Amino acid sequence: QVQLQESGPGLVKPSETLSLSCSISGVSIRSYYWSWIRQPPGKGLEWIGYISYSGSPDYDPSLKSRVTISVDTSKNQFSLKVDSVTAADTAVYYCARHGPGSAIDHWGQGTHVTVSS
Amino acid sequence: DIVLTQSPGTLSLSPGERATLSCRASQSVSSSYLAWYQQQPGQTPRLLMSDASRRATGIPDRFSGSGSGTDFTLTISRLEPEDFAVYYCQQFSSSPHAFGQGTKLEIK
C-alpha cells in the first residue's frame, strides 16, 4: 500500500532554511505527482506546490521566491526547502500524492515545524 | 488566480440532520478538477470527493457532491457523529491549486 512519510527538523531558527523530505513506499515516484501542503496552527490548508519526476515544479506565487521542491528518484523521495523562514512559516507540513489534474488521494501523517530562536 | 470561498464558515447541526456546504470559485472551474476533503480534529485530511461528485474509496453514500462552473456543493444527507469535522474544497484546474478556507461542521 502507498505510504508517505515526512522527515526533518521540528525546530528551525528565523532566517534559516527549512528542509523536509518525504519518503514514498508502495509506489514509484516516477508515477503520479507529488505535493507539499502546510497548515498553520488553528488555520486551514495552504498549497505550497507540486512536482512530477519528469516536469518542472509549480509553486504558489506567494511562496515561489523562497520555495524549492525537488525529486530524488534514487531514494524514491521528494523534498521541500523554504528559505528565510519566519514565524509565519510555523505549521504542520504534509507531503501528498495526486495524479495529473486529479485530487490528492494519499497524504503523509504531517510533521510539525516551529520557527523560533 | 482562482480563489475558493467556502460557506458557511461554521455550520451547527445535530446528528441525523442534513448538511449543505458551499464552495464558490472566483472563476469557472471544470468539475473534473474540484475535490472535497474532510479533516477530523488532530488528523490528516482525507479525500471525500473527486471530480466534484465522485466519492472516493470507502466514503459512504450519505456524502454527495454536485455543481459546475463556479458553484459547488457537498451534501451530507444524514449526519453521523463522525461527520463533525472541517471540510475543504480544492481546485486543480489552474495553478495555484488553492484550497478554500474550510467549513467547520460542529454539533449543535
PDB file of C-alpha atoms in Angstrom:
ATOM      1  CA  GLN A   1       0.000   0.000   0.000  1.00  0.00           C
ATOM      2  CA  VAL A   2       1.085   3.561  -0.626  1.00  0.00           C
ATOM      3  CA  GLN A   3       2.711   5.299   2.321  1.00  0.00           C
ATOM      4  CA  LEU A   4       4.240   8.752   2.589  1.00  0.00           C
ATOM      5  CA  GLN A   5       6.452   9.797   5.499  1.00  0.00           C
ATOM      6  CA  GLU A   6       7.742  13.294   6.150  1.00  0.00           C
ATOM      7  CA  SER A   7      11.035  13.843   7.960  1.00  0.00           C
ATOM      8  CA  GLY A   8      13.097  16.817   9.008  1.00  0.00           C
ATOM      9  CA  PRO A   9      13.848  19.164  11.899  1.00  0.00           C
ATOM     10  CA  GLY A  10      10.944  20.167  14.075  1.00  0.00           C
ATOM     11  CA  LEU A  11      12.567  23.460  15.013  1.00  0.00           C
ATOM     12  CA  VAL A  12      14.142  25.991  12.653  1.00  0.00           C
ATOM     13  CA  LYS A  13      15.602  29.370  13.538  1.00  0.00           C
ATOM     14  CA  PRO A  14      14.282  32.543  11.904  1.00  0.00           C
ATOM     15  CA  SER A  15      16.067  33.484   8.649  1.00  0.00           C
ATOM     16  CA  GLU A  16      17.355  29.937   8.187  1.00  0.00           C
ATOM     17  CA  THR A  17      16.226  27.283   5.688  1.00  0.00           C
ATOM     18  CA  LEU A  18      13.516  24.735   6.440  1.00  0.00           C
ATOM     19  CA  SER A  19      14.291  21.381   4.812  1.00  0.00           C
ATOM     20  CA  LEU A  20      11.904  18.435   4.728  1.00  0.00           C
ATOM     21  CA  SER A  21      11.891  15.122   2.899  1.00  0.00           C
ATOM     22  CA  CYS A  22       9.038  12.811   2.007  1.00  0.00           C
ATOM     23  CA  SER A  23       9.838   9.130   1.667  1.00  0.00           C
ATOM     24  CA  ILE A  24       7.500   7.164  -0.571  1.00  0.00           C
ATOM     25  CA  SER A  25       6.797   3.455  -0.265  1.00  0.00           C
ATOM     26  CA  GLY A  26       4.458   1.216  -2.213  1.00  0.00           C
ATOM     27  CA  VAL A  27       4.692   3.151  -5.464  1.00  0.00           C
ATOM     28  CA  SER A  28       7.409   4.591  -7.682  1.00  0.00           C
ATOM     29  CA  ILE A  29       7.981   8.320  -7.584  1.00  0.00           C
ATOM     30  CA  ARG A  30       8.071   8.111 -11.384  1.00  0.00           C
ATOM     31  CA  SER A  31       4.313   7.714 -11.315  1.00  0.00           C
ATOM     32  CA  TYR A  32       1.949  10.410 -10.124  1.00  0.00           C
ATOM     33  CA  TYR A  33       2.594  13.978  -8.965  1.00  0.00           C
ATOM     34  CA  TRP A  34       3.860  14.940  -5.544  1.00  0.00           C
ATOM     35  CA  SER A  35       2.775  17.917  -3.460  1.00  0.00           C
ATOM     36  CA  TRP A  36       3.580  19.822  -0.312  1.00  0.00           C
ATOM     37  CA  ILE A  37       0.775  21.382   1.735  1.00  0.00           C
ATOM     38  CA  ARG A  38       1.019  23.119   5.087  1.00  0.00           C
ATOM     39  CA  GLN A  39      -1.388  24.032   7.868  1.00  0.00           C
ATOM     40  CA  PRO A  40      -0.524  26.800  10.344  1.00  0.00           C
ATOM     41  CA  PRO A  41      -1.780  26.232  13.894  1.00  0.00           C
ATOM     42  CA  GLY A  42      -5.559  26.580  14.043  1.00  0.00           C
ATOM     43  CA  LYS A  43      -5.809  27.523  10.384  1.00  0.00           C
ATOM     44  CA  GLY A  44      -6.693  25.962   7.051  1.00  0.00           C
ATOM     45  CA  LEU A  45      -4.741  24.094   4.404  1.00  0.00           C
ATOM     46  CA  GLU A  46      -2.238  26.014   2.291  1.00  0.00           C
ATOM     47  CA  TRP A  47      -0.996  24.622  -1.010  1.00  0.00           C
ATOM     48  CA  ILE A  48       2.764  25.097  -1.375  1.00  0.00           C
ATOM     49  CA  GLY A  49       3.459  23.417  -4.704  1.00  0.00           C
ATOM     50  CA  TYR A  50       3.965  20.178  -6.574  1.00  0.00           C
ATOM     51  CA  ILE A  51       6.370  18.332  -8.832  1.00  0.00           C
ATOM     52  CA  SER A  52       6.441  15.333 -11.102  1.00  0.00           C
ATOM     53  CA  TYR A  53       9.671  13.427 -11.598  1.00  0.00           C
ATOM     54  CA  SER A  54       9.895  14.489 -15.197  1.00  0.00           C
ATOM     55  CA  GLY A  55       8.487  18.003 -15.079  1.00  0.00           C
ATOM     56  CA  SER A  56       9.173  21.413 -13.653  1.00  0.00           C
ATOM     57  CA  PRO A  57       7.834  22.192 -10.210  1.00  0.00           C
ATOM     58  CA  ASP A  58       4.915  24.547  -9.734  1.00  0.00           C
ATOM     59  CA  TYR A  59       4.690  26.796  -6.695  1.00  0.00           C
ATOM     60  CA  ASP A  60       2.191  29.055  -5.013  1.00  0.00           C
ATOM     61  CA  PRO A  61       3.066  32.594  -6.108  1.00  0.00           C
ATOM     62  CA  SER A  62       3.167  33.863  -2.538  1.00  0.00           C
ATOM     63  CA  LEU A  63       5.973  31.404  -1.703  1.00  0.00           C
ATOM     64  CA  LYS A  64       7.661  30.997  -5.085  1.00  0.00           C
ATOM     65  CA  SER A  65      10.670  33.195  -4.279  1.00  0.00           C
ATOM     66  CA  ARG A  66      11.533  31.139  -1.181  1.00  0.00           C
ATOM     67  CA  VAL A  67      10.489  27.573  -2.023  1.00  0.00           C
ATOM     68  CA  THR A  68      12.194  24.712  -3.850  1.00  0.00           C
ATOM     69  CA  ILE A  69      10.661  21.291  -4.421  1.00  0.00           C
ATOM     70  CA  SER A  70      12.858  18.558  -5.860  1.00  0.00           C
ATOM     71  CA  VAL A  71      12.795  14.846  -6.575  1.00  0.00           C
ATOM     72  CA  ASP A  72      15.369  12.150  -5.798  1.00  0.00           C
ATOM     73  CA  THR A  73      14.386   9.132  -7.859  1.00  0.00           C
ATOM     74  CA  SER A  74      17.253   7.014  -6.471  1.00  0.00           C
ATOM     75  CA  LYS A  75      15.771   7.326  -2.985  1.00  0.00           C
ATOM     76  CA  ASN A  76      12.137   7.401  -4.106  1.00  0.00           C
ATOM     77  CA  GLN A  77      11.612  10.612  -2.199  1.00  0.00           C
ATOM     78  CA  PHE A  78      10.988  14.285  -2.772  1.00  0.00           C
ATOM     79  CA  SER A  79      11.968  17.324  -0.773  1.00  0.00           C
ATOM     80  CA  LEU A  80      10.914  20.805   0.252  1.00  0.00           C
ATOM     81  CA  LYS A  81      13.139  23.750   1.081  1.00  0.00           C
ATOM     82  CA  VAL A  82      11.833  27.062   2.345  1.00  0.00           C
ATOM     83  CA  ASP A  83      14.401  29.846   2.634  1.00  0.00           C
ATOM     84  CA  SER A  84      14.488  32.773   5.043  1.00  0.00           C
ATOM     85  CA  VAL A  85      11.798  31.404   7.317  1.00  0.00           C
ATOM     86  CA  THR A  86       9.829  33.477   9.783  1.00  0.00           C
ATOM     87  CA  ALA A  87       7.323  32.632  12.491  1.00  0.00           C
ATOM     88  CA  ALA A  88       4.629  32.697   9.788  1.00  0.00           C
ATOM     89  CA  ASP A  89       6.150  29.505   8.373  1.00  0.00           C
ATOM     90  CA  THR A  90       5.328  27.599  11.567  1.00  0.00           C
ATOM     91  CA  ALA A  91       2.926  24.854  10.514  1.00  0.00           C
ATOM     92  CA  VAL A  92       2.246  21.188  10.071  1.00  0.00           C
ATOM     93  CA  TYR A  93       3.774  20.254   6.722  1.00  0.00           C
ATOM     94  CA  TYR A  94       2.177  17.458   4.704  1.00  0.00           C
ATOM     95  CA  CYS A  95       3.508  15.650   1.675  1.00  0.00           C
ATOM     96  CA  ALA A  96       0.917  14.156  -0.637  1.00  0.00           C
ATOM     97  CA  ARG A  97       0.298  12.285  -3.874  1.00  0.00           C
ATOM     98  CA  HIS A  98      -2.043  13.056  -6.765  1.00  0.00           C
ATOM     99  CA  GLY A  99      -2.417  12.283 -10.403  1.00  0.00           C
ATOM    100  CA  PRO A 100      -2.073  14.863 -13.166  1.00  0.00           C
ATOM    101  CA  GLY A 101      -5.123  17.060 -12.894  1.00  0.00           C
ATOM    102  CA  SER A 102      -6.599  14.998 -10.127  1.00  0.00           C
ATOM    103  CA  ALA A 103      -7.251  15.118  -6.414  1.00  0.00           C
ATOM    104  CA  ILE A 104      -4.851  14.297  -3.598  1.00  0.00           C
ATOM    105  CA  ASP A 105      -5.517  10.673  -2.706  1.00  0.00           C
ATOM    106  CA  HIS A 106      -2.710   9.950  -0.262  1.00  0.00           C
ATOM    107  CA  TRP A 107      -1.297  12.150   2.483  1.00  0.00           C
ATOM    108  CA  GLY A 108       1.650  11.787   4.798  1.00  0.00           C
ATOM    109  CA  GLN A 109       0.914  11.977   8.506  1.00  0.00           C
ATOM    110  CA  GLY A 110       2.343  15.505   8.667  1.00  0.00           C
ATOM    111  CA  THR A 111       5.300  16.933  10.524  1.00  0.00           C
ATOM    112  CA  HIS A 112       5.236  19.905  12.881  1.00  0.00           C
ATOM    113  CA  VAL A 113       7.766  22.624  12.140  1.00  0.00           C
ATOM    114  CA  THR A 114       8.221  25.540  14.507  1.00  0.00           C
ATOM    115  CA  VAL A 115      10.211  28.614  13.561  1.00  0.00           C
ATOM    116  CA  SER A 116      11.700  30.100  16.693  1.00  0.00           C
ATOM    117  CA  SER A 117      15.034  31.226  18.054  1.00  0.00           C
TER     118      SER A 117
ATOM    119  CA  ASP B   1      -5.530  33.032  -9.523  1.00  0.00           C
ATOM    120  CA  ILE B   2      -8.734  31.174  -8.699  1.00  0.00           C
ATOM    121  CA  VAL B   3      -9.971  31.886  -5.175  1.00  0.00           C
ATOM    122  CA  LEU B   4     -12.305  29.415  -3.494  1.00  0.00           C
ATOM    123  CA  THR B   5     -14.726  30.766  -0.906  1.00  0.00           C
ATOM    124  CA  GLN B   6     -16.483  28.288   1.339  1.00  0.00           C
ATOM    125  CA  SER B   7     -19.666  28.984   3.228  1.00  0.00           C
ATOM    126  CA  PRO B   8     -20.748  28.965   5.884  1.00  0.00           C
ATOM    127  CA  GLY B   9     -17.600  29.259   7.954  1.00  0.00           C
ATOM    128  CA  THR B  10     -19.222  27.237  10.705  1.00  0.00           C
ATOM    129  CA  LEU B  11     -22.324  25.060  10.464  1.00  0.00           C
ATOM    130  CA  SER B  12     -24.034  23.888  13.654  1.00  0.00           C
ATOM    131  CA  LEU B  13     -26.310  20.883  13.177  1.00  0.00           C
ATOM    132  CA  SER B  14     -27.491  17.803  15.050  1.00  0.00           C
ATOM    133  CA  PRO B  15     -26.866  14.159  14.174  1.00  0.00           C
ATOM    134  CA  GLY B  16     -29.423  12.943  11.693  1.00  0.00           C
ATOM    135  CA  GLU B  17     -29.814  16.346  10.054  1.00  0.00           C
ATOM    136  CA  ARG B  18     -28.812  17.253   6.506  1.00  0.00           C
ATOM    137  CA  ALA B  19     -25.721  19.378   5.881  1.00  0.00           C
ATOM    138  CA  THR B  20     -25.135  21.522   2.827  1.00  0.00           C
ATOM    139  CA  LEU B  21     -21.687  23.043   2.322  1.00  0.00           C
ATOM    140  CA  SER B  22     -20.857  25.507  -0.426  1.00  0.00           C
ATOM    141  CA  CYS B  23     -17.658  26.181  -2.361  1.00  0.00           C
ATOM    142  CA  ARG B  24     -17.695  29.131  -4.739  1.00  0.00           C
ATOM    143  CA  ALA B  25     -14.888  29.838  -7.192  1.00  0.00           C
ATOM    144  CA  SER B  26     -13.846  33.274  -8.411  1.00  0.00           C
ATOM    145  CA  GLN B  27     -13.532  31.857 -11.946  1.00  0.00           C
ATOM    146  CA  SER B  28     -15.032  28.854 -13.661  1.00  0.00           C
ATOM    147  CA  VAL B  29     -13.550  25.507 -12.637  1.00  0.00           C
ATOM    148  CA  SER B  30     -14.017  22.357 -14.621  1.00  0.00           C
ATOM    149  CA  SER B  31     -15.934  19.936 -12.417  1.00  0.00           C
ATOM    150  CA  SER B  32     -13.268  17.384 -13.193  1.00  0.00           C
ATOM    151  CA  TYR B  33     -10.850  19.469 -11.182  1.00  0.00           C
ATOM    152  CA  LEU B  34     -12.739  20.104  -7.951  1.00  0.00           C
ATOM    153  CA  ALA B  35     -12.245  17.973  -4.848  1.00  0.00           C
ATOM    154  CA  TRP B  36     -13.558  17.865  -1.292  1.00  0.00           C
ATOM    155  CA  TYR B  37     -11.589  16.750   1.761  1.00  0.00           C
ATOM    156  CA  GLN B  38     -12.547  16.045   5.355  1.00  0.00           C
ATOM    157  CA  GLN B  39     -10.235  16.744   8.270  1.00  0.00           C
ATOM    158  CA  GLN B  40     -11.161  15.467  11.687  1.00  0.00           C
ATOM    159  CA  PRO B  41      -9.526  17.088  14.735  1.00  0.00           C
ATOM    160  CA  GLY B  42      -5.849  16.226  15.008  1.00  0.00           C
ATOM    161  CA  GLN B  43      -5.935  14.071  11.904  1.00  0.00           C
ATOM    162  CA  THR B  44      -4.695  14.153   8.346  1.00  0.00           C
ATOM    163  CA  PRO B  45      -7.124  15.326   5.673  1.00  0.00           C
ATOM    164  CA  ARG B  46      -8.764  12.593   3.611  1.00  0.00           C
ATOM    165  CA  LEU B  47     -10.256  12.702   0.167  1.00  0.00           C
ATOM    166  CA  LEU B  48     -14.066  12.619   0.082  1.00  0.00           C
ATOM    167  CA  MET B  49     -14.932  13.607  -3.471  1.00  0.00           C
ATOM    168  CA  SER B  50     -13.038  13.974  -6.711  1.00  0.00           C
ATOM    169  CA  ASP B  51     -14.382  15.304 -10.000  1.00  0.00           C
ATOM    170  CA  ALA B  52     -16.833  17.284  -7.842  1.00  0.00           C
ATOM    171  CA  SER B  53     -19.210  14.337  -7.462  1.00  0.00           C
ATOM    172  CA  ARG B  54     -17.243  11.062  -7.417  1.00  0.00           C
ATOM    173  CA  ARG B  55     -16.962   9.522  -3.981  1.00  0.00           C
ATOM    174  CA  ALA B  56     -13.521   8.325  -3.016  1.00  0.00           C
ATOM    175  CA  THR B  57     -12.943   4.738  -1.993  1.00  0.00           C
ATOM    176  CA  GLY B  58     -14.677   3.876   1.255  1.00  0.00           C
ATOM    177  CA  ILE B  59     -16.730   7.071   1.502  1.00  0.00           C
ATOM    178  CA  PRO B  60     -20.339   6.303   2.498  1.00  0.00           C
ATOM    179  CA  ASP B  61     -23.161   7.210   0.155  1.00  0.00           C
ATOM    180  CA  ARG B  62     -24.617   9.753   2.569  1.00  0.00           C
ATOM    181  CA  PHE B  63     -21.939  12.057   1.103  1.00  0.00           C
ATOM    182  CA  SER B  64     -22.698  13.558  -2.292  1.00  0.00           C
ATOM    183  CA  GLY B  65     -21.191  16.315  -4.376  1.00  0.00           C
ATOM    184  CA  SER B  66     -22.615  18.455  -7.115  1.00  0.00           C
ATOM    185  CA  GLY B  67     -22.071  21.638  -9.042  1.00  0.00           C
ATOM    186  CA  SER B  68     -20.329  23.120 -12.017  1.00  0.00           C
ATOM    187  CA  GLY B  69     -18.708  26.320 -13.171  1.00  0.00           C
ATOM    188  CA  THR B  70     -18.260  28.458 -10.095  1.00  0.00           C
ATOM    189  CA  ASP B  71     -20.668  26.855  -7.618  1.00  0.00           C
ATOM    190  CA  PHE B  72     -20.114  23.503  -5.972  1.00  0.00           C
ATOM    191  CA  THR B  73     -21.900  21.790  -3.085  1.00  0.00           C
ATOM    192  CA  LEU B  74     -21.097  18.986  -0.686  1.00  0.00           C
ATOM    193  CA  THR B  75     -24.161  17.418   0.905  1.00  0.00           C
ATOM    194  CA  ILE B  76     -24.280  15.025   3.834  1.00  0.00           C
ATOM    195  CA  SER B  77     -27.757  13.533   3.877  1.00  0.00           C
ATOM    196  CA  ARG B  78     -27.931  12.315   7.484  1.00  0.00           C
ATOM    197  CA  LEU B  79     -25.190  13.399   9.812  1.00  0.00           C
ATOM    198  CA  GLU B  80     -23.379  10.769  11.815  1.00  0.00           C
ATOM    199  CA  PRO B  81     -21.279  11.679  14.879  1.00  0.00           C
ATOM    200  CA  GLU B  82     -18.054  11.047  12.942  1.00  0.00           C
ATOM    201  CA  ASP B  83     -19.030  13.585  10.268  1.00  0.00           C
ATOM    202  CA  PHE B  84     -18.420  16.565  12.538  1.00  0.00           C
ATOM    203  CA  ALA B  85     -15.151  17.868  11.178  1.00  0.00           C
ATOM    204  CA  VAL B  86     -13.699  20.553   8.911  1.00  0.00           C
ATOM    205  CA  TYR B  87     -14.314  20.295   5.184  1.00  0.00           C
ATOM    206  CA  TYR B  88     -12.156  21.829   2.455  1.00  0.00           C
ATOM    207  CA  CYS B  89     -12.621  22.179  -1.273  1.00  0.00           C
ATOM    208  CA  GLN B  90      -9.668  22.394  -3.662  1.00  0.00           C
ATOM    209  CA  GLN B  91      -9.388  23.202  -7.323  1.00  0.00           C
ATOM    210  CA  PHE B  92      -6.641  21.966  -9.608  1.00  0.00           C
ATOM    211  CA  SER B  93      -7.963  23.393 -12.840  1.00  0.00           C
ATOM    212  CA  SER B  94      -5.241  26.007 -12.844  1.00  0.00           C
ATOM    213  CA  SER B  95      -2.249  26.939 -10.733  1.00  0.00           C
ATOM    214  CA  PRO B  96      -2.105  27.657  -7.849  1.00  0.00           C
ATOM    215  CA  HIS B  97      -4.134  24.675  -6.648  1.00  0.00           C
ATOM    216  CA  ALA B  98      -5.640  26.586  -3.768  1.00  0.00           C
ATOM    217  CA  PHE B  99      -7.887  25.278  -1.047  1.00  0.00           C
ATOM    218  CA  GLY B 100     -10.954  27.014   0.277  1.00  0.00           C
ATOM    219  CA  GLN B 101     -10.693  28.321   3.816  1.00  0.00           C
ATOM    220  CA  GLY B 102     -12.794  25.468   5.185  1.00  0.00           C
ATOM    221  CA  THR B 103     -16.206  24.911   6.733  1.00  0.00           C
ATOM    222  CA  LYS B 104     -16.327  23.652  10.294  1.00  0.00           C
ATOM    223  CA  LEU B 105     -19.259  21.333  10.874  1.00  0.00           C
ATOM    224  CA  GLU B 106     -19.994  21.258  14.590  1.00  0.00           C
ATOM    225  CA  ILE B 107     -22.517  19.517  16.788  1.00  0.00           C
ATOM    226  CA  LYS B 108     -25.408  21.742  17.792  1.00  0.00           C
TER     227      LYS B 108
END
